[in-house]
Amino acid sequence: MGAKPFTNPRGTRDLLGENLVLIKHLERTASMVAAVAGYQEVRTPLFEETRLFKRSLGEASDVVEKEMFSVPRRGSEGAEAMAKGFTFRPEGTASTARAYVQGGFAASAPLQKWFYIGPMFRYERPQKGRERQFNQFGVEAFGAQSASLDSEVVGIAVRFFQELGFDDQLEVRVNSMGDAEDREKWSQVLREFFAEQMQGSSERCADCQSRYTRNVFRLLDCKSTRCIELNEGAPNLFAVMGDAAASHHQQFIACLNNLGLKVIDDPSIVRGLDYYTRTVFEVHYPPLGARSALCGGGRYDGLVEEMGGRPTPGVGFSVGFTPTELALAELNLPAAADLADLRQQLLPQVYGVAVSDEQRDDLFILCEKLRRAGISVELDYRGKSLKAQFKEANRSGARWAIVLGDSENENKQIVLKNMQQKTEQIIAQDDLLAALKDA
RNA sequence: GUGGGUAUAGCUCAGUUGGUUAGAGCACCAGAUUGUGAUUCUGGGUGUCGGGGGUUCAAGUCCCCUUACUCACCCCA
């Protein structure tokens, strides 16, 4: 052995075999539910200008403050190089909004419904259900402010989980962040309300103390029991919310009810990213307990303008595959039948066996012929004995073995063996392809 | 960034109050009257005991440092 072996970077995985089967199933399920709702796939670059994320997510968001995978721009030095540099996308909404603006859709075709599936990157300490590179499925709809669009987006998220086998305990928790002006007002009254709790002898936890200045809204979803008590009587956003946002929220809930979804008003849902306005929601599966949150999203009516485009409303969500995989494992999902075809693709249909070394070349030629006809064929490359080749054939999961011996080869024939039924027949080599296709 | 746990074969793990040549199961490789899969049988250990230092006659075992993994917090998908 040479040098120390390399290992994958922290928070990443090599996907192969059974894990890859599951990921592929998630991907196809995602694109199916998005496509039937009329959403088009979009593939944006894996990295963008760092400025893009700072602008869209907010300088003070945790993602921007400490979770960005950034690289400096060449030709510049120090802080300027980082400021002008690039960042591996930590989420998908900013990129799609950028693509929307750049593509000139606001003028040509303002209503755009897009989805994406792909890797995202966050530079944080990995733990259960969290990775530095993870796959995400997301949906973004630009150009309409109708509450029915909000509910359509929620419906896609729910459908995704239903297709994966989650039952009707799935629920949608909703809240509203109001419009920008509403949030400004609300943040002021919240600061006033919590001001006395921030005094020296406060019972408030240390985290809340720092949240007070960074993002007051977060005090509301603190999990500390004492803090929850102290949140009693805190001003409600709906008290200061404008009529437009308030009625949008009511319509949104009405639409969800029309879709037959289980809806729960949850004022503690406060998204961490700056761009959310009005609708925010999470899809939960309560049997999962502490990890019941499967997906989050909401409306971002100011984002496109923030990206330099015309004022354009938008709404979307994203699902991380990592927590989804965790949830599926806990629930013994998906059903084996859902994965059967993907698993089948990993197996060869035919395994080629050479009785002795003299037949190996001819066998290889025959196998290649089958492959060119679209039949997957595996065979031995390591000079294994006949017995060992059959062992391999058995282990490979191939339904058929083709066995080439001296006597058959002389007569341009070959043995076709059904591995399950253990039956064999000798057929002409020219008839092999037809025989396999018939079977 | 902060805290806890773990680290022995490809995998899952044993390894006693420190004591001879470090083990098991699974997996893997080869063979069991020369043209056939399971089971069985036989043979094969594939290892820098994460790395470095220390204590000791003696360290996988005790101490220190370090790295990696993992879980939790923060936050989030």
XYZ file of C-alpha atoms (C1' of nucleotides) in Angstrom:
516
model
C 0.000 0.000 0.000
C 1.145 3.495 -0.745
C 0.146 6.715 0.896
C -2.732 7.201 3.291
C -5.963 6.472 1.461
C -8.113 9.402 0.474
C -11.566 9.800 1.948
C -14.524 11.782 0.787
C -14.888 15.291 2.209
C -16.919 15.592 5.388
C -20.627 15.782 4.833
C -20.566 14.132 1.405
C -21.431 10.630 0.260
C -20.719 8.284 -2.587
C -24.031 7.170 -3.985
C -24.163 3.701 -5.478
C -26.174 0.525 -5.388
C -29.240 0.579 -3.182
C -28.740 4.209 -2.080
C -28.628 5.353 -5.655
C -31.767 3.387 -6.438
C -33.586 5.320 -3.734
C -32.259 8.687 -4.923
C -33.301 7.908 -8.475
C -36.751 7.020 -7.239
C -36.996 10.317 -5.361
C -35.867 12.162 -8.461
C -38.372 10.548 -10.764
C -41.186 10.932 -8.267
C -40.353 14.612 -7.902
C -40.202 15.314 -11.609
C -43.410 13.388 -12.174
C -45.493 15.301 -9.616
C -44.041 18.612 -10.812
C -44.573 17.812 -14.477
C -48.228 16.835 -14.108
C -48.833 20.191 -12.439
C -47.327 21.923 -15.464
C -43.914 22.746 -14.060
C -40.876 22.737 -16.339
C -37.476 21.573 -15.276
C -34.775 24.210 -14.886
C -31.089 23.508 -14.383
C -29.099 26.438 -13.119
C -25.341 26.438 -12.414
C -24.131 24.805 -9.228
C -22.407 28.049 -8.302
C -23.345 31.687 -8.602
C -21.837 34.999 -7.704
C -21.612 35.234 -3.928
C -23.429 38.568 -4.091
C -26.532 36.828 -5.391
C -27.030 34.818 -2.229
C -26.134 37.666 0.085
C -28.741 39.793 -1.594
C -31.516 37.221 -1.731
C -31.069 35.359 1.533
C -30.023 38.355 3.598
C -26.611 39.258 4.984
C -27.727 38.364 8.499
C -29.151 34.949 7.665
C -27.268 32.026 9.123
C -26.781 30.561 5.692
C -24.912 33.628 4.491
C -23.136 34.265 7.775
C -21.585 30.868 8.258
C -22.713 28.196 5.819
C -21.500 29.292 2.418
C -19.046 27.330 0.321
C -17.313 30.244 -1.337
C -14.313 30.565 -3.599
C -12.436 33.795 -4.294
C -12.366 35.425 -7.678
C -8.996 35.213 -9.335
C -7.150 38.380 -10.105
C -8.389 40.123 -6.989
C -6.915 40.099 -3.511
C -8.164 39.490 0.018
C -11.611 40.675 0.986
C -12.321 41.996 -2.477
C -11.575 38.595 -3.998
C -14.130 36.974 -1.698
C -16.688 39.713 -2.211
C -16.424 39.297 -5.971
C -16.158 35.525 -5.697
C -18.515 32.646 -6.232
C -20.511 30.389 -3.938
C -21.821 26.884 -4.409
C -25.568 27.283 -4.227
C -26.941 26.738 -0.712
C -30.511 26.647 -2.062
C -32.317 26.937 -5.352
C -34.663 29.883 -5.181
C -32.081 32.628 -5.655
C -30.700 31.027 -8.814
C -34.091 30.476 -10.368
C -35.136 34.053 -9.594
C -31.918 35.233 -11.212
C -32.592 33.052 -14.245
C -36.112 34.414 -14.451
C -34.894 37.990 -14.509
C -32.021 37.244 -16.859
C -34.251 35.348 -19.261
C -36.491 38.370 -19.638
C -39.583 36.414 -18.722
C -41.233 39.337 -16.947
C -41.824 40.945 -20.339
C -42.248 37.939 -22.618
C -44.048 35.352 -20.513
C -44.405 36.442 -16.911
C -46.073 33.317 -15.617
C -43.392 30.642 -15.262
C -43.666 27.431 -13.287
C -40.350 25.681 -12.768
C -38.889 22.846 -10.783
C -35.361 21.747 -10.085
C -33.653 18.706 -8.615
C -30.006 18.721 -7.755
C -27.223 19.158 -5.260
C -27.011 22.087 -2.843
C -24.103 22.936 -0.587
C -23.873 24.219 2.957
C -20.688 24.483 4.945
C -21.840 23.279 8.340
C -21.100 20.468 10.746
C -22.980 17.457 9.473
C -25.297 15.505 11.730
C -28.225 13.166 11.312
C -30.216 14.198 8.274
C -27.849 16.989 7.330
C -25.007 17.016 4.853
C -22.688 19.524 3.240
C -23.756 18.365 -0.186
C -27.353 17.286 -0.390
C -29.970 16.873 -3.070
C -32.994 19.044 -3.100
C -36.235 19.093 -5.024
C -37.815 22.491 -5.366
C -40.605 24.207 -7.187
C -40.915 27.901 -8.003
C -43.867 29.687 -9.613
C -43.343 33.253 -10.784
C -45.726 35.863 -12.025
C -48.990 35.396 -10.159
C -50.104 36.421 -6.732
C -53.194 34.271 -6.572
C -53.591 32.253 -3.406
C -54.609 29.316 -5.564
C -51.027 29.211 -6.837
C -49.785 29.009 -3.254
C -52.058 26.070 -2.666
C -51.029 24.434 -5.942
C -47.421 24.568 -4.799
C -48.320 23.088 -1.420
C -50.294 20.429 -3.216
C -47.233 19.391 -5.208
C -45.210 19.021 -2.041
C -47.887 16.909 -0.408
C -48.370 14.824 -3.523
C -44.631 14.125 -3.600
C -44.790 12.591 -0.160
C -48.016 10.754 -0.903
C -46.452 9.184 -3.967
C -43.609 7.998 -1.777
C -46.072 6.237 0.463
C -46.771 8.674 3.304
C -50.352 8.287 4.496
C -53.053 10.814 5.349
C -51.394 11.869 8.564
C -49.470 14.331 6.389
C -50.350 17.852 7.377
C -49.673 21.356 6.176
C -48.715 23.946 8.761
C -49.239 27.467 7.548
C -48.566 30.994 8.602
C -48.222 34.398 7.001
C -45.274 36.764 7.162
C -47.394 39.568 5.763
C -46.073 42.084 3.286
C -42.784 43.894 3.764
C -44.418 46.866 5.504
C -46.320 44.499 7.812
C -43.130 42.794 8.832
C -41.478 46.093 9.567
C -44.366 47.134 11.806
C -44.494 43.755 13.470
C -40.794 43.679 14.181
C -41.138 47.031 15.940
C -43.997 45.967 18.177
C -42.243 42.697 18.916
C -39.094 44.507 19.956
C -41.148 46.699 22.255
C -42.916 43.692 23.710
C -39.737 41.735 24.345
C -37.624 44.706 25.405
C -38.127 44.146 29.123
C -37.338 40.435 28.765
C -33.918 41.444 27.470
C -32.906 43.155 30.709
C -30.010 41.793 32.753
C -31.918 39.369 34.982
C -33.891 37.971 32.077
C -35.214 34.425 32.146
C -34.946 34.393 28.409
C -32.355 31.911 27.089
C -29.044 33.141 25.727
C -30.035 32.265 22.188
C -33.072 34.474 22.392
C -30.955 37.313 23.712
C -28.939 37.256 20.507
C -31.976 36.626 18.334
C -33.519 39.804 19.673
C -31.146 41.952 17.671
C -30.484 39.620 14.774
C -34.014 38.500 14.000
C -36.777 39.121 16.540
C -39.146 36.772 14.766
C -37.050 33.832 15.862
C -37.924 34.377 19.517
C -41.312 32.991 18.603
C -40.096 29.541 17.648
C -37.676 29.006 20.513
C -38.060 25.483 21.897
C -37.095 26.306 25.481
C -40.159 25.747 27.661
C -39.599 28.915 29.678
C -39.274 30.966 26.506
C -42.461 29.460 25.152
C -44.221 30.661 28.311
C -42.677 34.086 27.944
C -43.975 34.257 24.385
C -47.541 34.286 25.785
C -49.288 37.446 24.763
C -46.710 38.494 22.198
C -48.230 40.681 19.530
C -49.627 38.779 16.586
C -48.576 39.725 13.080
C -52.188 39.511 11.999
C -53.000 42.442 14.296
C -50.801 44.735 12.240
C -51.184 43.038 8.869
C -52.614 44.958 5.969
C -55.933 43.896 4.422
C -54.397 42.578 1.223
C -52.042 40.162 2.937
C -54.685 39.120 5.447
C -57.264 38.245 2.850
C -54.605 36.460 0.789
C -53.928 34.253 3.772
C -57.622 33.472 4.219
C -57.988 32.568 0.580
C -54.883 30.418 0.794
C -56.326 28.413 3.665
C -59.657 28.116 1.877
C -57.885 26.751 -1.217
C -55.999 24.199 0.856
C -59.244 23.060 2.430
C -60.750 22.709 -1.022
C -57.873 20.413 -1.918
C -58.788 18.266 1.054
C -55.495 18.875 2.816
C -55.097 18.800 6.559
C -54.275 22.407 7.455
C -52.965 23.699 10.731
C -52.448 27.345 11.568
C -49.040 27.560 13.176
C -47.854 31.050 14.129
C -44.474 29.651 15.128
C -43.485 29.017 11.514
C -40.985 31.734 10.775
C -38.647 31.135 7.870
C -35.014 32.024 8.366
C -34.469 33.580 4.968
C -35.192 37.215 4.291
C -37.103 36.867 1.067
C -40.337 35.392 2.364
C -43.542 37.427 2.305
C -47.113 36.408 3.034
C -47.491 32.641 2.820
C -45.056 30.420 4.673
C -45.676 26.722 5.169
C -44.187 23.426 6.168
C -45.323 19.906 5.405
C -45.171 17.688 8.473
C -45.655 14.040 9.224
C -46.342 13.962 12.993
C -45.499 10.280 13.582
C -41.868 11.211 12.961
C -41.813 13.239 16.169
C -39.058 15.808 16.464
C -38.071 15.308 12.847
C -41.565 15.622 11.464
C -40.832 18.609 9.209
C -40.364 17.327 5.668
C -40.405 20.420 3.567
C -40.688 24.166 3.771
C -41.597 26.987 1.487
C -43.546 30.112 0.955
C -44.168 33.241 -1.038
C -41.473 35.760 -1.970
C -43.169 38.621 -3.728
C -40.217 40.968 -3.368
C -37.445 38.676 -4.491
C -37.514 39.161 -8.245
C -37.401 42.917 -7.827
C -34.566 42.497 -5.358
C -32.715 40.593 -8.102
C -33.087 43.597 -10.366
C -36.190 42.516 -12.258
C -39.651 43.998 -12.549
C -41.783 43.542 -9.454
C -42.937 39.940 -9.835
C -44.575 37.740 -7.249
C -43.381 34.211 -6.646
C -44.028 31.183 -4.492
C -42.231 27.895 -4.009
C -40.894 25.216 -1.713
C -37.955 22.903 -1.392
C -37.531 19.406 -0.036
C -34.206 18.072 1.118
C -33.663 14.476 0.115
C -31.533 13.781 3.161
C -34.291 14.211 5.764
C -36.710 12.584 3.358
C -34.516 9.498 3.162
C -34.344 9.400 6.930
C -38.111 9.608 7.222
C -38.625 6.936 4.577
C -36.251 4.577 6.338
C -38.121 5.042 9.583
C -41.433 4.307 7.911
C -40.156 1.349 5.898
C -40.865 3.140 2.664
C -40.985 3.131 -0.251
C -42.634 -0.189 -0.994
C -40.290 -2.663 -2.643
C -42.550 -2.786 -5.685
C -41.918 0.922 -6.320
C -38.210 0.271 -6.633
C -38.381 -3.059 -8.438
C -37.759 -1.662 -11.910
C -34.804 0.450 -10.771
C -33.282 -2.516 -8.999
C -33.865 -4.671 -12.052
C -31.807 -2.254 -14.123
C -28.794 -3.059 -11.978
C -28.952 -6.727 -12.931
C -27.776 -8.241 -16.187
C -30.398 -10.128 -18.154
C -27.907 -12.692 -19.388
C -24.669 -14.114 -18.009
C -22.201 -15.623 -20.477
C -20.350 -18.759 -19.380
C -17.372 -20.257 -21.185
C -16.839 -23.961 -20.534
C -13.128 -23.690 -21.225
C -10.728 -20.936 -22.143
C -10.891 -21.798 -25.850
C -14.459 -20.465 -26.028
C -13.856 -17.152 -24.260
C -13.198 -15.094 -27.384
C -16.197 -16.442 -29.255
C -18.357 -16.023 -26.171
C -17.299 -12.412 -25.840
C -18.250 -11.764 -29.465
C -21.657 -13.331 -28.909
C -22.199 -11.262 -25.771
C -21.315 -8.070 -27.591
C -23.884 -8.929 -30.254
C -26.554 -9.253 -27.602
C -25.475 -5.972 -26.020
C -25.758 -4.172 -29.335
C -29.310 -5.475 -29.502
C -30.028 -3.869 -26.136
C -29.779 -6.933 -23.931
C -27.642 -6.451 -20.860
C -25.001 -9.131 -20.603
C -22.358 -9.871 -18.017
C -19.539 -12.370 -18.189
C -16.314 -13.366 -16.483
C -13.102 -11.454 -17.076
C -10.904 -13.128 -14.490
C -10.388 -16.600 -15.921
C -12.666 -18.255 -13.418
C -13.480 -21.934 -13.506
C -16.724 -23.147 -14.998
C -18.146 -23.697 -11.567
C -17.130 -20.262 -10.407
C -18.653 -18.716 -13.513
C -21.987 -20.300 -12.641
C -21.627 -19.000 -9.136
C -21.130 -15.537 -10.566
C -24.073 -16.033 -12.898
C -26.233 -16.977 -9.942
C -25.012 -14.069 -7.870
C -25.430 -11.586 -10.716
C -29.184 -12.090 -10.693
C -29.258 -12.764 -14.420
C -32.327 -14.597 -15.559
C -30.486 -16.435 -18.310
C -27.121 -18.029 -18.671
C -25.662 -18.776 -22.069
C -23.111 -21.568 -21.958
C -20.598 -22.018 -24.733
C -18.669 -25.281 -24.871
C -16.487 -26.869 -27.478
C -19.142 -29.194 -28.859
C -21.770 -26.445 -29.219
C -19.345 -23.992 -30.710
C -18.293 -26.452 -33.405
C -21.912 -26.667 -34.500
C -22.548 -22.921 -34.123
C -24.866 -23.680 -31.259
C -25.082 -22.530 -27.656
C -26.760 -23.640 -24.445
C -29.482 -21.332 -23.176
C -30.197 -21.931 -19.528
C -33.025 -20.527 -17.458
C -31.389 -19.854 -14.113
C -34.566 -19.961 -12.045
C -36.096 -23.044 -13.583
C -32.709 -24.719 -14.067
C -33.738 -25.846 -17.528
C -31.479 -25.789 -20.562
C -31.849 -26.089 -24.277
C -29.361 -26.111 -27.095
C -30.135 -23.652 -29.847
C -28.382 -22.266 -32.899
C -26.261 -19.198 -32.098
C -28.118 -17.335 -34.841
C -31.390 -17.940 -33.020
C -30.127 -16.749 -29.638
C -31.239 -13.158 -29.930
C -34.712 -14.109 -31.064
C -35.038 -16.695 -28.308
C -34.104 -14.134 -25.650
C -36.465 -11.542 -27.036
C -39.338 -14.023 -27.103
C -38.779 -15.053 -23.524
C -18.182 27.554 16.205
C -19.582 24.655 21.231
C -20.358 19.979 23.809
C -20.828 14.400 24.273
C -19.664 9.471 22.248
C -16.728 6.228 19.202
C -12.167 4.444 16.566
C -9.406 -3.411 16.422
C -9.885 -7.448 9.227
C -13.871 -5.441 3.454
C -18.572 -5.379 7.133
C -20.560 -6.213 12.320
C -17.923 -6.706 16.544
C -15.087 -9.669 20.873
C -10.378 -8.945 23.226
C -10.576 -10.182 31.197
C -7.252 -6.680 36.964
C -1.771 -4.316 31.214
C 1.142 -10.466 30.091
C 3.282 -15.218 24.836
C 2.370 -15.316 17.793
C -4.543 -10.171 18.116
C -9.706 -13.325 17.465
C -15.117 -14.637 15.876
C -19.225 -14.344 12.490
C -20.363 -12.639 7.749
C -18.027 -11.439 3.194
C -14.003 -12.706 -0.077
C -10.355 -16.311 -2.714
C -9.065 -21.514 -3.970
C -10.277 -26.646 -3.928
C -13.579 -31.246 -3.009
C -12.994 -38.216 -9.281
C -12.010 -32.240 -15.250
C -19.300 -29.561 -18.719
C -23.126 -26.420 -14.145
C -25.429 -22.512 -9.198
C -27.746 -24.132 -3.016
C -26.079 -26.467 1.363
C -21.891 -28.910 3.331
C -16.602 -29.879 3.836
C -11.252 -28.425 3.421
C -7.646 -24.711 3.002
C -6.433 -19.281 2.913
C -6.128 -13.594 7.532
C -6.830 -10.123 3.753
C -4.557 -5.988 10.283
C 0.360 0.367 10.893
C -5.376 -2.316 16.836
C -6.901 5.793 13.425
C -1.991 8.738 13.998
C 1.892 10.766 17.411
C 4.055 10.937 22.170
C 4.365 9.099 27.331
C 4.195 5.466 31.678
C 5.962 0.238 32.153
C 10.175 -5.415 32.182
C 5.647 -5.559 29.086
C 0.363 -1.326 25.994
C -5.047 -3.118 21.511
C -5.697 -2.340 26.998
C -3.358 3.161 31.256
C -2.166 8.825 30.478
C -1.568 13.210 27.118
C -2.016 15.311 22.251
C -4.045 14.881 17.460
C -7.131 13.331 13.364
C -11.458 11.142 11.549
C -16.307 9.500 12.223
C -20.844 10.175 14.842
C -24.710 12.466 17.828
C -26.538 16.979 19.853
C -26.713 22.494 20.182
C -26.989 26.862 16.816
C -29.623 26.810 12.322
C -31.972 24.396 8.609
C -33.566 20.913 3.907
